[in-house]
Amino acid sequence: MVVTGALLLAGIALTWRWGGVGYRTWSPTPTPPPWPEAEPGGDPAPPPTARTVVLRYWRGAAVAIVGGFWAGALVTGPAIRLIMRLLAVTAGDGAQGRITEADEVVGSINLDGTVSLVVFGGILPGLLSGVIYVVVRRWLPAGRLGGVTFGALHLVVAATRIDPLRPGNPDFDLVGPAWLSVTAFGIACILHGMAVVAFADRYSRALPPPARTRAAWAWAVVPLVLPALLMVAGIALLALLVVGMAVAVLATRIGPLVRTLRSHAALVAGRLAIGLVAVALLPGAVIDVHDVIVRDDAGTVTSGS
């Protein structure tokens, strides 16, 4: 628990430090972005080469993987582990020794359980969040507000429908109190979003390194080593990345599509779509949180989503 707490404090400190650095885009050549608006009376610029698209794609994938992995390992996973310990302590003597939905023993502290929570509760969700962030980042506010917004979207869109605030989770009938569960996991969702944004933005400024020396490249690659090993182990995840690369290359061959996606109208439409989705799902999320807090004697709940 001491080590987990130290990791969380370090992760929060890095999240705050890097929260306002901003995402840095990159191009392997000094040429303009693909498919810029044509000059009056001129021809539109040719599409980027397949090599350029592939380099940009894998650079974006690396940023997503590094941001999500380290946010999960240093912030989300440790936070979830400490919250579970807190809820086990506050649950009272009657809950000690009972079995959770994940087949863990309430009140038992062991390395296997901690590693499992960090991996499945922090790192794997972090990887997915990292990919989502890199895709939707241009539609989020800049700076720390972007991280808070991204975390709030996790809370509204995913937390009550998947985890950690899914009202159908029987563990809420074992540990608690419920108001503490909602408060702690709600804060963890916000921190998760902030950490993913901060770590991804920071790494976007390190890859490729400003100084093209071997030492600089080594420091840029080091944060990618563990996430890359995890991706190789999960061959399905790696296959999805390869499919995504093929889609990206093919999409850049369609000039009107690229020009539309890069337009100001697409920026406004994307932000509007995110806002509408959040507003539409907010009532269900509120009902689900209420169902977590108000539990009947039989421990049954109803889901508003």
XYZ file of C-alpha atoms in Angstrom:
305
model
C 0.000 0.000 0.000
C 2.905 2.362 0.714
C 4.403 1.698 -2.717
C 1.003 2.091 -4.386
C 0.457 5.390 -2.579
C 3.892 6.639 -3.622
C 3.173 5.752 -7.269
C -0.142 7.596 -7.105
C 1.425 10.723 -5.614
C 4.132 10.691 -8.282
C 1.521 10.183 -10.998
C -0.638 13.052 -9.737
C 2.402 15.341 -9.548
C 3.350 14.517 -13.153
C -0.260 14.933 -14.259
C -0.381 18.424 -12.784
C 3.033 19.359 -14.141
C 2.287 18.220 -17.689
C -1.415 19.079 -17.715
C -0.942 22.346 -19.543
C 1.798 21.519 -22.049
C -0.550 20.939 -24.990
C -0.427 18.351 -27.758
C 2.188 18.830 -30.471
C 1.423 17.659 -33.981
C 4.227 16.480 -36.246
C 5.060 15.982 -39.887
C 8.080 14.033 -41.180
C 8.646 16.700 -43.843
C 8.339 20.496 -43.817
C 5.585 20.321 -46.437
C 2.113 21.746 -45.657
C -0.606 19.532 -44.134
C -2.320 17.110 -46.522
C -4.960 18.483 -48.838
C -4.811 22.187 -47.913
C -7.307 24.523 -49.456
C -6.358 25.293 -53.047
C -5.236 28.755 -53.971
C -7.782 30.668 -56.088
C -7.430 29.423 -59.633
C -4.864 26.796 -58.618
C -4.846 23.048 -58.210
C -5.179 21.376 -54.804
C -1.982 20.029 -53.310
C -1.330 16.334 -53.881
C -2.131 13.901 -51.064
C 0.639 12.921 -48.643
C 2.696 9.909 -49.554
C 1.895 6.549 -48.011
C 5.191 6.750 -46.116
C 4.190 10.079 -44.556
C 0.786 8.742 -43.521
C 2.311 5.601 -41.998
C 4.889 7.600 -40.030
C 2.246 9.958 -38.696
C -0.044 7.073 -37.837
C 2.528 5.090 -35.852
C 3.744 8.231 -34.134
C 0.144 8.936 -33.047
C -0.271 5.310 -31.962
C 2.909 5.539 -29.875
C 1.656 8.713 -28.188
C -1.699 7.071 -27.442
C -0.113 3.901 -26.056
C 2.462 5.680 -23.899
C -0.056 8.194 -22.571
C -2.628 5.541 -21.712
C -0.194 2.984 -20.305
C 1.622 5.300 -17.904
C -1.546 7.092 -16.861
C -3.002 3.701 -15.964
C 0.166 2.446 -14.255
C 0.911 5.579 -12.222
C -2.514 7.117 -11.583
C -5.610 5.075 -12.394
C -4.418 1.647 -11.260
C -2.940 2.820 -7.938
C -5.997 5.001 -7.310
C -8.366 2.061 -7.856
C -6.257 -0.157 -5.574
C -6.239 2.378 -2.748
C -9.951 3.054 -3.145
C -10.729 -0.649 -2.883
C -8.636 -0.839 0.280
C -10.404 2.205 1.719
C -13.832 0.747 0.989
C -12.845 -2.593 2.512
C -11.805 -0.852 5.727
C -14.954 1.265 5.922
C -17.230 -1.693 5.117
C -17.030 -3.030 8.664
C -16.268 -6.428 10.146
C -19.196 -8.151 8.447
C -17.673 -7.692 5.000
C -14.207 -8.979 5.840
C -13.391 -12.304 4.217
C -16.250 -12.221 1.720
C -15.625 -12.777 -1.987
C -15.966 -9.955 -4.517
C -17.182 -10.184 -8.101
C -13.526 -10.505 -9.198
C -13.024 -13.465 -6.804
C -10.905 -11.372 -4.446
C -11.223 -11.543 -0.659
C -12.429 -8.374 1.043
C -9.768 -7.149 3.460
C -6.991 -9.278 1.991
C -3.897 -7.458 0.724
C -1.779 -9.465 -1.713
C 0.505 -8.785 -4.643
C -1.578 -10.748 -7.156
C -4.691 -8.764 -6.351
C -2.821 -5.462 -6.576
C -1.232 -6.311 -9.925
C -4.595 -7.487 -11.269
C -6.295 -4.229 -10.274
C -3.517 -2.104 -11.743
C -3.505 -4.024 -15.048
C -7.230 -4.565 -15.570
C -8.481 -1.512 -13.717
C -5.792 0.938 -14.804
C -3.497 0.007 -17.683
C -5.925 -1.680 -20.106
C -8.614 1.023 -19.738
C -5.802 3.566 -20.014
C -4.674 2.162 -23.363
C -8.207 2.460 -24.737
C -8.528 5.989 -23.342
C -5.198 6.951 -24.900
C -6.390 5.886 -28.347
C -9.698 7.704 -27.904
C -7.922 10.861 -26.761
C -5.586 11.001 -29.744
C -8.599 10.608 -32.049
C -10.861 13.223 -30.404
C -8.292 15.609 -28.894
C -8.909 18.406 -31.423
C -12.537 18.556 -30.215
C -11.582 19.012 -26.548
C -10.612 22.252 -24.784
C -6.910 23.050 -24.574
C -4.757 22.728 -21.446
C -5.866 21.329 -18.100
C -9.508 22.003 -18.921
C -9.187 19.417 -21.679
C -8.064 16.813 -19.154
C -10.916 17.609 -16.782
C -13.391 17.471 -19.674
C -12.001 14.139 -20.855
C -12.286 12.761 -17.326
C -15.849 14.032 -16.984
C -16.748 12.298 -20.237
C -15.403 9.045 -18.791
C -17.593 9.554 -15.748
C -20.770 10.257 -17.737
C -20.303 7.937 -20.707
C -18.460 4.889 -19.355
C -18.206 4.746 -15.565
C -21.804 3.741 -14.811
C -22.166 1.501 -17.861
C -18.908 -0.435 -17.676
C -16.982 0.273 -14.461
C -16.179 1.385 -11.763
C -19.684 2.727 -10.953
C -21.777 0.088 -12.670
C -24.884 -0.213 -10.455
C -25.248 -3.929 -11.165
C -21.896 -4.639 -9.487
C -22.676 -6.742 -6.373
C -19.514 -5.474 -4.656
C -21.388 -2.318 -3.688
C -23.463 -4.536 -1.379
C -20.259 -5.705 0.336
C -18.118 -2.590 0.680
C -18.939 1.022 1.266
C -20.508 3.240 2.329
C -22.027 3.891 -1.077
C -21.610 7.659 -0.958
C -17.896 7.166 -0.355
C -17.687 4.730 -3.274
C -19.326 7.221 -5.634
C -17.153 10.102 -4.437
C -13.879 8.190 -4.601
C -14.497 6.534 -7.962
C -15.863 9.775 -9.399
C -12.635 11.566 -8.492
C -10.656 8.636 -9.938
C -12.492 9.003 -13.272
C -11.609 12.694 -13.462
C -7.982 11.951 -12.547
C -7.885 9.212 -15.175
C -8.889 11.602 -17.931
C -6.488 14.288 -16.739
C -3.605 11.809 -16.554
C -4.175 10.368 -20.025
C -4.244 13.859 -21.538
C -1.186 15.051 -19.598
C 0.980 11.998 -20.323
C -0.008 11.843 -23.993
C 0.569 15.567 -24.517
C 3.957 15.412 -22.846
C 5.063 12.443 -24.926
C 3.869 14.141 -28.115
C 6.612 16.713 -27.468
C 9.276 14.040 -27.018
C 8.609 11.942 -30.110
C 10.535 12.504 -32.246
C 13.051 14.205 -29.944
C 14.021 17.821 -30.790
C 17.700 16.802 -30.761
C 18.314 13.989 -33.256
C 21.116 12.334 -31.287
C 21.258 8.691 -30.227
C 20.933 9.671 -26.581
C 17.876 11.802 -27.297
C 16.281 8.979 -29.272
C 17.033 6.552 -26.436
C 15.239 8.763 -23.905
C 12.311 9.126 -26.303
C 11.996 5.372 -26.820
C 12.337 4.288 -23.165
C 8.725 5.197 -22.173
C 7.483 3.101 -25.093
C 9.271 -0.143 -24.194
C 6.860 -1.598 -21.610
C 3.691 -0.539 -23.464
C 5.094 -1.997 -26.693
C 5.828 -5.327 -25.001
C 2.254 -5.411 -23.720
C 0.916 -4.688 -27.205
C 3.040 -7.468 -28.707
C 1.699 -9.870 -26.067
C -1.840 -8.821 -26.975
C -1.682 -9.773 -30.641
C -5.332 -8.777 -31.168
C -4.535 -5.220 -30.101
C -1.574 -5.111 -32.458
C -3.747 -6.418 -35.292
C -6.261 -3.618 -34.675
C -3.469 -1.059 -34.956
C -2.378 -2.525 -38.283
C -5.955 -2.393 -39.575
C -6.196 1.210 -38.402
C -3.043 2.057 -40.331
C -4.490 0.605 -43.526
C -7.688 2.617 -43.064
C -5.675 5.799 -42.470
C -3.638 5.308 -45.647
C -6.741 4.638 -47.733
C -8.619 7.601 -46.248
C -5.882 10.050 -47.210
C -6.366 9.052 -50.850
C -9.850 10.610 -50.721
C -9.166 14.333 -50.992
C -12.700 15.656 -50.344
C -12.982 13.515 -47.203
C -9.681 14.777 -45.780
C -10.507 18.397 -46.588
C -13.869 17.990 -44.868
C -12.376 16.414 -41.747
C -9.787 19.189 -41.473
C -12.304 21.995 -41.955
C -13.547 24.389 -39.301
C -17.063 23.028 -39.792
C -15.859 19.541 -38.839
C -14.217 20.971 -35.719
C -17.469 22.627 -34.631
C -19.506 19.531 -35.522
C -17.192 17.265 -33.524
C -17.414 19.408 -30.417
C -21.171 19.646 -30.790
C -21.470 15.872 -31.179
C -19.453 15.223 -28.024
C -21.580 17.698 -26.099
C -24.832 16.172 -27.335
C -23.701 12.645 -26.431
C -22.731 13.758 -22.931
C -26.053 15.572 -22.407
C -28.026 12.608 -23.726
C -26.268 10.133 -21.422
C -26.155 12.358 -18.340
C -29.655 11.497 -17.014
C -28.934 7.764 -17.175
C -25.598 8.283 -15.428
C -27.286 10.258 -12.644
C -29.890 7.519 -12.178
C -27.179 4.854 -12.083
C -25.199 6.773 -9.469
C -28.390 7.112 -7.440
C -28.906 3.351 -7.675
C -25.393 2.767 -6.341
C -26.065 5.009 -3.342
C -29.576 3.784 -2.572
C -29.424 0.034 -2.159
C -32.374 -2.039 -0.944
C -32.124 -4.799 1.646
C -31.761 -7.492 -0.983
C -28.889 -5.641 -2.674
C -30.741 -5.343 -5.986
C -30.470 -2.355 -8.228
C -32.064 -1.013 -11.350
C -30.033 0.543 -14.105
C -31.097 3.799 -15.689
C -28.879 3.301 -18.737
